[in-house]
PDB file of C-alpha atoms in Angstrom:
ATOM      1  CA  MET A  92     379.347 286.720  75.924  1.00  0.00           C
ATOM      2  CA  TYR A  93     381.626 287.050  72.900  1.00  0.00           C
ATOM      3  CA  HIS A  94     382.663 285.572  70.308  1.00  0.00           C
ATOM      4  CA  ASP A  95     385.097 285.804  66.741  1.00  0.00           C
ATOM      5  CA  ILE A  96     386.871 289.273  67.748  1.00  0.00           C
ATOM      6  CA  ASN A  97     388.726 290.984  65.082  1.00  0.00           C
ATOM      7  CA  PRO A  98     392.390 292.484  66.046  1.00  0.00           C
ATOM      8  CA  ASN A  99     391.293 295.906  65.324  1.00  0.00           C
ATOM      9  CA  ASN A 100     388.629 296.229  67.106  1.00  0.00           C
ATOM     10  CA  PHE A 101     390.362 294.861  70.369  1.00  0.00           C
ATOM     11  CA  GLU A 102     390.289 298.678  71.961  1.00  0.00           C
ATOM     12  CA  LEU A 103     386.376 299.299  71.142  1.00  0.00           C
ATOM     13  CA  PHE A 104     386.180 295.376  73.468  1.00  0.00           C
ATOM     14  CA  LYS A 105     388.310 296.722  76.187  1.00  0.00           C
ATOM     15  CA  ASN A 106     386.560 299.917  76.021  1.00  0.00           C
ATOM     16  CA  GLN A 107     383.559 298.132  76.311  1.00  0.00           C
ATOM     17  CA  ILE A 108     384.585 296.770  79.484  1.00  0.00           C
ATOM     18  CA  LEU A 109     385.474 299.505  81.015  1.00  0.00           C
ATOM     19  CA  ASN A 110     381.796 300.728  80.000  1.00  0.00           C
ATOM     20  CA  ILE A 111     380.475 297.725  81.592  1.00  0.00           C
ATOM     21  CA  LYS A 112     382.714 298.573  85.033  1.00  0.00           C
ATOM     22  CA  LYS A 113     382.111 302.327  84.848  1.00  0.00           C
ATOM     23  CA  ASP A 114     378.390 301.497  85.497  1.00  0.00           C
ATOM     24  CA  GLY A 115     378.748 299.746  87.988  1.00  0.00           C
ATOM     25  CA  TRP A 116     378.894 296.026  86.989  1.00  0.00           C
ATOM     26  CA  LYS A 117     380.926 293.524  88.578  1.00  0.00           C
ATOM     27  CA  PHE A 118     383.122 290.903  86.935  1.00  0.00           C
ATOM     28  CA  ILE A 119     383.402 286.922  88.526  1.00  0.00           C
ATOM     29  CA  ASP A 120     385.032 284.667  88.108  1.00  0.00           C
ATOM     30  CA  PRO A 121     383.032 281.562  86.756  1.00  0.00           C
ATOM     31  CA  LYS A 122     384.224 279.371  88.777  1.00  0.00           C
ATOM     32  CA  ASN A 123     382.487 281.508  91.735  1.00  0.00           C
ATOM     33  CA  LEU A 124     378.971 280.954  90.402  1.00  0.00           C
ATOM     34  CA  HIS A 125     378.396 278.162  92.527  1.00  0.00           C
ATOM     35  CA  LYS A 126     378.628 280.980  95.349  1.00  0.00           C
ATOM     36  CA  LEU A 127     376.476 282.806  94.121  1.00  0.00           C
ATOM     37  CA  VAL A 128     374.089 280.947  93.419  1.00  0.00           C
ATOM     38  CA  LYS A 129     373.077 279.761  96.780  1.00  0.00           C
ATOM     39  CA  LYS A 130     372.420 282.912  98.472  1.00  0.00           C
ATOM     40  CA  LYS A 131     370.248 285.727  96.531  1.00  0.00           C
ATOM     41  CA  ILE A 132     372.397 287.817  94.006  1.00  0.00           C
ATOM     42  CA  ILE A 133     372.807 291.238  95.166  1.00  0.00           C
ATOM     43  CA  GLY A 134     374.198 293.902  92.915  1.00  0.00           C
ATOM     44  CA  LYS A 135     375.319 293.631  89.634  1.00  0.00           C
ATOM     45  CA  LYS A 136     377.063 290.536  88.636  1.00  0.00           C
ATOM     46  CA  ILE A 137     378.178 289.685  85.427  1.00  0.00           C
ATOM     47  CA  ILE A 138     380.588 286.893  83.544  1.00  0.00           C
ATOM     48  CA  LEU A 139     382.488 287.450  80.476  1.00  0.00           C
ATOM     49  CA  THR A 140     382.534 284.222  78.210  1.00  0.00           C
ATOM     50  CA  PHE A 141     383.573 283.472  74.524  1.00  0.00           C
ATOM     51  CA  ASP A 142     382.354 280.713  72.611  1.00  0.00           C
ATOM     52  CA  ASP A 143     383.522 278.807  70.085  1.00  0.00           C
ATOM     53  CA  GLY A 144     387.760 278.415  69.752  1.00  0.00           C
ATOM     54  CA  PHE A 145     388.522 281.855  67.703  1.00  0.00           C
ATOM     55  CA  TYR A 146     392.083 281.926  68.017  1.00  0.00           C
ATOM     56  CA  SER A 147     391.591 286.023  68.340  1.00  0.00           C
ATOM     57  CA  ASN A 148     390.106 284.951  71.552  1.00  0.00           C
ATOM     58  CA  ILE A 149     392.988 284.139  73.223  1.00  0.00           C
ATOM     59  CA  LEU A 150     395.113 286.724  71.456  1.00  0.00           C
ATOM     60  CA  LEU A 151     392.692 288.952  73.881  1.00  0.00           C
ATOM     61  CA  GLU A 152     392.961 287.220  76.867  1.00  0.00           C
ATOM     62  CA  ARG A 153     396.544 287.822  76.554  1.00  0.00           C
ATOM     63  CA  LYS A 154     396.575 292.431  75.231  1.00  0.00           C
ATOM     64  CA  ILE A 155     393.573 292.713  77.768  1.00  0.00           C
ATOM     65  CA  LEU A 156     391.980 290.606  80.213  1.00  0.00           C
ATOM     66  CA  GLN A 157     395.080 290.185  82.160  1.00  0.00           C
ATOM     67  CA  LYS A 158     396.087 293.882  82.364  1.00  0.00           C
ATOM     68  CA  LEU A 159     392.331 294.116  83.876  1.00  0.00           C
ATOM     69  CA  ASN A 160     392.755 290.694  85.868  1.00  0.00           C
ATOM     70  CA  ILE A 161     389.377 289.347  84.349  1.00  0.00           C
ATOM     71  CA  LYS A 162     388.781 286.214  83.853  1.00  0.00           C
ATOM     72  CA  ALA A 163     386.232 284.673  81.357  1.00  0.00           C
ATOM     73  CA  ALA A 164     384.813 281.468  80.488  1.00  0.00           C
ATOM     74  CA  PHE A 165     385.884 279.660  77.007  1.00  0.00           C
ATOM     75  CA  PHE A 166     382.733 277.501  75.750  1.00  0.00           C
ATOM     76  CA  ILE A 167     385.083 275.070  73.049  1.00  0.00           C
ATOM     77  CA  PRO A 168     383.808 272.646  70.431  1.00  0.00           C
ATOM     78  CA  THR A 169     386.568 269.749  70.302  1.00  0.00           C
ATOM     79  CA  ASP A 170     386.740 269.291  67.115  1.00  0.00           C
ATOM     80  CA  PHE A 171     387.568 273.141  66.329  1.00  0.00           C
ATOM     81  CA  ILE A 172     390.714 273.373  68.869  1.00  0.00           C
ATOM     82  CA  CYS A 173     391.709 270.043  67.679  1.00  0.00           C
ATOM     83  CA  ALA A 174     391.738 271.224  63.562  1.00  0.00           C
ATOM     84  CA  LYS A 175     395.293 270.143  62.282  1.00  0.00           C
ATOM     85  CA  SER A 176     395.262 272.782  58.633  1.00  0.00           C
ATOM     86  CA  ARG A 177     394.072 276.224  57.915  1.00  0.00           C
ATOM     87  CA  SER A 178     391.315 274.915  55.250  1.00  0.00           C
ATOM     88  CA  GLU A 179     390.022 272.433  57.725  1.00  0.00           C
ATOM     89  CA  SER A 180     388.836 275.299  60.094  1.00  0.00           C
ATOM     90  CA  ILE A 181     387.512 277.650  57.642  1.00  0.00           C
ATOM     91  CA  LYS A 182     384.902 274.423  56.611  1.00  0.00           C
ATOM     92  CA  PHE A 183     384.565 273.847  60.174  1.00  0.00           C
ATOM     93  CA  VAL A 184     383.563 277.362  61.087  1.00  0.00           C
ATOM     94  CA  LYS A 185     381.636 277.606  57.758  1.00  0.00           C
ATOM     95  CA  ASN A 186     379.482 273.891  57.937  1.00  0.00           C
ATOM     96  CA  LYS A 187     379.518 273.745  61.560  1.00  0.00           C
ATOM     97  CA  LEU A 188     379.438 277.308  62.986  1.00  0.00           C
ATOM     98  CA  LYS A 189     377.202 278.420  60.428  1.00  0.00           C
ATOM     99  CA  LEU A 190     379.458 281.144  59.242  1.00  0.00           C
ATOM    100  CA  LYS A 191     379.142 281.334  55.341  1.00  0.00           C
ATOM    101  CA  ASN A 192     380.476 284.991  55.043  1.00  0.00           C
ATOM    102  CA  PHE A 193     383.233 284.496  57.303  1.00  0.00           C
ATOM    103  CA  GLN A 194     385.698 286.830  57.068  1.00  0.00           C
ATOM    104  CA  ASN A 195     389.334 285.938  57.675  1.00  0.00           C
ATOM    105  CA  ASN A 196     390.861 288.293  60.344  1.00  0.00           C
ATOM    106  CA  LYS A 197     395.245 287.724  58.016  1.00  0.00           C
ATOM    107  CA  LEU A 198     395.636 285.810  61.565  1.00  0.00           C
ATOM    108  CA  LYS A 199     398.462 283.120  61.772  1.00  0.00           C
ATOM    109  CA  ARG A 200     395.395 280.879  62.728  1.00  0.00           C
ATOM    110  CA  ILE A 201     391.610 280.391  62.914  1.00  0.00           C
ATOM    111  CA  ASN A 202     391.036 278.152  66.003  1.00  0.00           C
ATOM    112  CA  MET A 203     392.585 278.193  68.925  1.00  0.00           C
ATOM    113  CA  ASN A 204     394.667 274.930  69.551  1.00  0.00           C
ATOM    114  CA  VAL A 205     395.375 272.641  72.281  1.00  0.00           C
ATOM    115  CA  LYS A 206     397.956 274.593  73.271  1.00  0.00           C
ATOM    116  CA  ASP A 207     395.857 277.475  73.998  1.00  0.00           C
ATOM    117  CA  ILE A 208     393.193 275.821  75.961  1.00  0.00           C
ATOM    118  CA  ILE A 209     395.963 274.842  78.548  1.00  0.00           C
ATOM    119  CA  GLU A 210     397.752 277.928  78.672  1.00  0.00           C
ATOM    120  CA  LEU A 211     393.653 279.958  79.730  1.00  0.00           C
ATOM    121  CA  TYR A 212     393.310 276.869  81.318  1.00  0.00           C
ATOM    122  CA  ASN A 213     396.312 277.340  83.700  1.00  0.00           C
ATOM    123  CA  ARG A 214     395.795 281.057  83.954  1.00  0.00           C
ATOM    124  CA  LYS A 215     392.671 279.766  85.644  1.00  0.00           C
ATOM    125  CA  HIS A 216     390.006 280.741  83.225  1.00  0.00           C
ATOM    126  CA  THR A 217     387.207 278.596  83.041  1.00  0.00           C
ATOM    127  CA  ILE A 218     387.138 275.866  80.412  1.00  0.00           C
ATOM    128  CA  GLY A 219     383.635 275.010  79.380  1.00  0.00           C
ATOM    129  CA  ASN A 220     381.855 272.445  76.426  1.00  0.00           C
ATOM    130  CA  HIS A 221     380.876 273.619  73.356  1.00  0.00           C
ATOM    131  CA  THR A 222     380.026 270.008  72.647  1.00  0.00           C
ATOM    132  CA  LYS A 223     382.365 267.871  69.666  1.00  0.00           C
ATOM    133  CA  SER A 224     381.321 269.480  66.548  1.00  0.00           C
ATOM    134  CA  HIS A 225     379.163 273.023  67.456  1.00  0.00           C
ATOM    135  CA  ILE A 226     376.079 270.118  66.876  1.00  0.00           C
ATOM    136  CA  GLU A 227     372.459 271.590  65.944  1.00  0.00           C
ATOM    137  CA  PHE A 228     370.446 269.272  68.530  1.00  0.00           C
ATOM    138  CA  SER A 229     367.122 271.287  66.888  1.00  0.00           C
ATOM    139  CA  LYS A 230     368.102 268.915  63.545  1.00  0.00           C
ATOM    140  CA  GLN A 231     369.342 265.630  65.868  1.00  0.00           C
ATOM    141  CA  ILE A 232     366.664 262.708  67.145  1.00  0.00           C
ATOM    142  CA  ILE A 233     369.898 260.211  67.228  1.00  0.00           C
ATOM    143  CA  LEU A 234     370.278 259.186  71.104  1.00  0.00           C
ATOM    144  CA  LYS A 235     373.584 258.353  70.452  1.00  0.00           C
ATOM    145  CA  LYS A 236     375.278 260.823  68.469  1.00  0.00           C
ATOM    146  CA  ILE A 237     373.744 263.342  71.081  1.00  0.00           C
ATOM    147  CA  ARG A 238     375.209 261.055  73.665  1.00  0.00           C
ATOM    148  CA  ASN A 239     378.577 261.815  71.901  1.00  0.00           C
ATOM    149  CA  GLU A 240     378.377 265.423  71.255  1.00  0.00           C
ATOM    150  CA  ILE A 241     378.212 266.328  74.908  1.00  0.00           C
ATOM    151  CA  ILE A 242     380.388 263.243  76.183  1.00  0.00           C
ATOM    152  CA  GLN A 243     382.672 262.602  73.748  1.00  0.00           C
ATOM    153  CA  ILE A 244     386.506 264.038  73.587  1.00  0.00           C
ATOM    154  CA  ASN A 245     389.325 262.256  71.677  1.00  0.00           C
ATOM    155  CA  ASN A 246     391.938 264.813  72.848  1.00  0.00           C
ATOM    156  CA  LYS A 247     393.609 263.346  76.413  1.00  0.00           C
ATOM    157  CA  ASP A 248     394.677 266.388  77.425  1.00  0.00           C
ATOM    158  CA  LEU A 249     391.253 268.365  76.586  1.00  0.00           C
ATOM    159  CA  LYS A 250     389.213 265.525  78.321  1.00  0.00           C
ATOM    160  CA  LYS A 251     390.858 266.197  81.364  1.00  0.00           C
ATOM    161  CA  ILE A 252     390.328 270.046  81.360  1.00  0.00           C
ATOM    162  CA  ILE A 253     386.802 269.510  80.047  1.00  0.00           C
ATOM    163  CA  ASN A 254     386.081 266.606  82.635  1.00  0.00           C
ATOM    164  CA  LYS A 255     386.661 268.472  85.455  1.00  0.00           C
ATOM    165  CA  SER A 256     384.486 271.676  83.710  1.00  0.00           C
ATOM    166  CA  LEU A 257     380.892 272.171  85.797  1.00  0.00           C
ATOM    167  CA  PHE A 258     380.110 274.019  82.142  1.00  0.00           C
ATOM    168  CA  PHE A 259     378.176 273.895  79.181  1.00  0.00           C
ATOM    169  CA  SER A 260     377.326 276.154  76.697  1.00  0.00           C
ATOM    170  CA  TYR A 261     374.509 274.976  74.216  1.00  0.00           C
ATOM    171  CA  PRO A 262     375.622 275.698  70.731  1.00  0.00           C
ATOM    172  CA  PHE A 263     373.268 278.738  68.902  1.00  0.00           C
ATOM    173  CA  GLY A 264     371.698 278.638  72.032  1.00  0.00           C
ATOM    174  CA  ARG A 265     368.467 278.519  71.116  1.00  0.00           C
ATOM    175  CA  ILE A 266     364.833 277.666  72.473  1.00  0.00           C
ATOM    176  CA  LYS A 267     364.513 275.162  70.327  1.00  0.00           C
ATOM    177  CA  ASP A 268     368.515 273.704  70.638  1.00  0.00           C
ATOM    178  CA  ILE A 269     367.473 272.761  74.018  1.00  0.00           C
ATOM    179  CA  THR A 270     365.691 269.303  73.270  1.00  0.00           C
ATOM    180  CA  TYR A 271     364.940 267.336  76.190  1.00  0.00           C
ATOM    181  CA  GLN A 272     367.149 264.717  75.069  1.00  0.00           C
ATOM    182  CA  SER A 273     370.073 266.571  74.978  1.00  0.00           C
ATOM    183  CA  LEU A 274     369.102 268.571  78.085  1.00  0.00           C
ATOM    184  CA  ASN A 275     368.735 265.238  80.338  1.00  0.00           C
ATOM    185  CA  ILE A 276     372.754 264.540  79.141  1.00  0.00           C
ATOM    186  CA  VAL A 277     373.586 268.057  79.507  1.00  0.00           C
ATOM    187  CA  PHE A 278     372.170 267.738  83.158  1.00  0.00           C
ATOM    188  CA  LYS A 279     374.339 264.727  84.354  1.00  0.00           C
ATOM    189  CA  ASN A 280     377.140 265.674  83.328  1.00  0.00           C
ATOM    190  CA  TYR A 281     377.454 269.216  84.300  1.00  0.00           C
ATOM    191  CA  LYS A 282     376.137 271.799  86.859  1.00  0.00           C
ATOM    192  CA  PHE A 283     376.173 275.414  84.794  1.00  0.00           C
ATOM    193  CA  ILE A 284     374.264 275.444  81.205  1.00  0.00           C
ATOM    194  CA  PHE A 285     374.501 279.053  79.382  1.00  0.00           C
ATOM    195  CA  LEU A 286     372.547 279.751  76.680  1.00  0.00           C
ATOM    196  CA  GLY A 287     371.957 282.926  74.316  1.00  0.00           C
ATOM    197  CA  ILE A 288     368.184 284.068  75.725  1.00  0.00           C
ATOM    198  CA  ARG A 289     368.031 286.176  78.022  1.00  0.00           C
ATOM    199  CA  GLY A 290     366.821 285.371  81.828  1.00  0.00           C
ATOM    200  CA  ASN A 291     366.544 287.008  85.324  1.00  0.00           C
TER     201      ASN A 291
END
């Protein structure tokens, strides 16, 4: 699970991926996850994921993932993808992603946009839902608001892509963020749920 990656660290990222492969792990296309859950998982299998929709993610995909032929899952908060200005993006990062000390990598953009998501989708990567505004479910008790965060997508192109997705990633991914109300709605709309909690 990765988030924003400084382009100065792309080579470090590539070495991490190559070391994981060298250790005998096989990167699987997230779209094939449904095949794995129907039988016993044999051997070392791993899925590469990126949360939050940072612009560095698509640069990394173009420069490294394509060459290594690895398909990943990109979990996007749709409000961040639809942010129109740099200041709006920075505000989202600080207020919604809670990265108060966010260091801008001096890239031309902070967040991916709708065209970037379509590009990733057309290259057969998995695009998953990461809610509308990266909400903290542990602090939200209004059912209508919870439902809107999971289901409402204001951009028609993103809606087409995410409505076909089986994948959802909980913002923050902590135990306290997995509330009964949110889980109930997520289970009705998605098949696979990703968290930041260690599992087996």
